[in-house]
Coordinates of C-alpha atoms in Angstrom, one line a residue:
M1352 CA -104.7 -72.8 -88.1
N1353 CA -103.7 -73.2 -84.5
A1354 CA -100.2 -73.0 -83.1
T1355 CA -98.2 -72.4 -79.9
V1356 CA -95.3 -70.0 -80.3
Y1357 CA -92.6 -68.7 -78.0
I1358 CA -91.5 -65.1 -78.4
Q1359 CA -88.8 -63.2 -76.6
T1360 CA -87.3 -59.7 -76.8
E1361 CA -84.7 -57.7 -74.8
M1362 CA -85.5 -54.3 -73.5
V1363 CA -83.6 -51.5 -71.6
G1364 CA -80.3 -52.1 -73.3
G1365 CA -80.5 -55.9 -72.8
S1366 CA -80.9 -55.7 -69.1
L1367 CA -84.5 -57.0 -69.2
T1368 CA -85.9 -60.0 -71.2
M1369 CA -89.6 -60.2 -71.9
W1370 CA -91.0 -63.5 -73.0
A1371 CA -94.4 -65.2 -73.7
Q1372 CA -95.8 -68.5 -74.9
L1373 CA -98.7 -67.7 -77.2
N1374 CA -101.6 -69.6 -78.5
I1375 CA -102.3 -68.4 -82.1
Y1376 CA -105.5 -69.3 -83.8
A1377 CA -107.7 -68.3 -86.7
R1378 CA -111.1 -66.7 -86.2
P1379 CA -114.0 -66.9 -88.7
P1380 CA -113.3 -64.6 -91.6
K1381 CA -115.3 -61.4 -92.1
G1382 CA -116.0 -61.4 -95.9
S1383 CA -112.6 -61.6 -97.6
T1384 CA -110.7 -60.6 -94.4
R1385 CA -108.9 -63.3 -92.5
I1386 CA -108.5 -62.8 -88.7
V1387 CA -105.8 -64.3 -86.6
E1388 CA -105.5 -63.8 -82.9
A1389 CA -102.8 -64.6 -80.3
Q1390 CA -103.2 -64.8 -76.5
M1391 CA -100.5 -65.4 -73.9
V1392 CA -100.7 -68.6 -71.9
D1393 CA -97.5 -68.2 -70.1
G1394 CA -94.8 -65.6 -69.7
N1395 CA -93.3 -62.8 -67.6
M1396 CA -95.9 -60.2 -68.6
D1397 CA -99.2 -59.4 -67.0
R1398 CA -100.9 -59.5 -70.4
F1399 CA -100.2 -60.0 -74.1
K1400 CA -102.8 -60.2 -76.9
A1401 CA -102.6 -59.6 -80.6
R1402 CA -105.0 -59.5 -83.6
W1403 CA -104.2 -59.4 -87.3
E1404 CA -106.7 -58.6 -90.0
I1405 CA -105.5 -59.6 -93.4
T1406 CA -107.5 -58.4 -96.4
P1407 CA -106.4 -59.0 -100.1
S1408 CA -107.0 -56.2 -102.5
E1409 CA -109.7 -56.6 -105.2
D1410 CA -107.2 -57.2 -107.9
G1411 CA -105.0 -59.5 -105.8
Q1412 CA -101.9 -57.4 -106.3
A1413 CA -101.6 -56.2 -102.6
T1414 CA -102.7 -57.1 -99.1
Q1415 CA -103.8 -54.8 -96.3
V1416 CA -102.6 -56.0 -92.9
S1417 CA -103.9 -54.4 -89.7
L1418 CA -102.3 -55.4 -86.3
Q1419 CA -103.6 -54.6 -82.8
L1420 CA -101.3 -55.4 -80.0
I1421 CA -101.6 -55.2 -76.2
A1422 CA -98.4 -55.9 -74.2
E1423 CA -98.6 -55.2 -70.5
P1424 CA -95.1 -55.9 -69.2
E1425 CA -94.4 -56.7 -65.5
V1426 CA -91.4 -54.3 -65.0
P1427 CA -90.1 -53.6 -61.5
V1428 CA -88.9 -50.0 -61.1
P1429 CA -86.9 -48.9 -58.1
S1430 CA -88.9 -46.4 -56.0
F1431 CA -86.1 -43.8 -55.9
L1432 CA -86.5 -43.3 -59.7
V1433 CA -90.2 -42.3 -59.4
S1434 CA -91.5 -39.0 -57.9
R1435 CA -95.1 -38.6 -56.7
H1436 CA -95.9 -36.5 -59.8
N1437 CA -94.5 -39.2 -62.1
E1438 CA -96.4 -41.9 -60.3
G1439 CA -99.7 -40.0 -60.5
A1440 CA -99.3 -39.2 -64.2
A1441 CA -98.3 -42.7 -65.0
R1442 CA -101.3 -44.1 -63.1
W1443 CA -103.7 -41.8 -64.9
A1444 CA -102.1 -42.7 -68.3
V1445 CA -102.3 -46.5 -67.7
Q1446 CA -105.8 -46.3 -66.4
S1447 CA -107.0 -44.3 -69.4
L1448 CA -105.2 -46.6 -71.8
R1449 CA -106.6 -49.7 -70.1
R1450 CA -110.2 -48.3 -70.3
R1451 CA -109.7 -47.6 -74.0
V1452 CA -108.2 -51.0 -74.7
L1453 CA -111.0 -52.8 -72.9
Q1454 CA -113.6 -50.9 -74.9
A1455 CA -111.8 -52.1 -78.1
D1456 CA -112.3 -55.7 -76.9
I1457 CA -109.6 -57.3 -79.0

């Protein structure tokens, strides 16, 4: 399964539209778990990746779905809205999150 998909969503009360064109493709399964990944090829975000793991139950009556999603929007913020404290705390949070995400390697 391979597909190219366009997604779009509005944020901040409709004043900002985020969009991406994604390549979606199947990875080799792990046992009975199917794996589907999506990667941005164009868009107005710095980064967008997703990974679904789909595992049927043993009796076939249910399915467990796990989703990992990374969306790194490119959002301009006017400097008068950000104090030095906010900027430092945001930088620390983003760097910590980025390190954790890169270790997860999705």
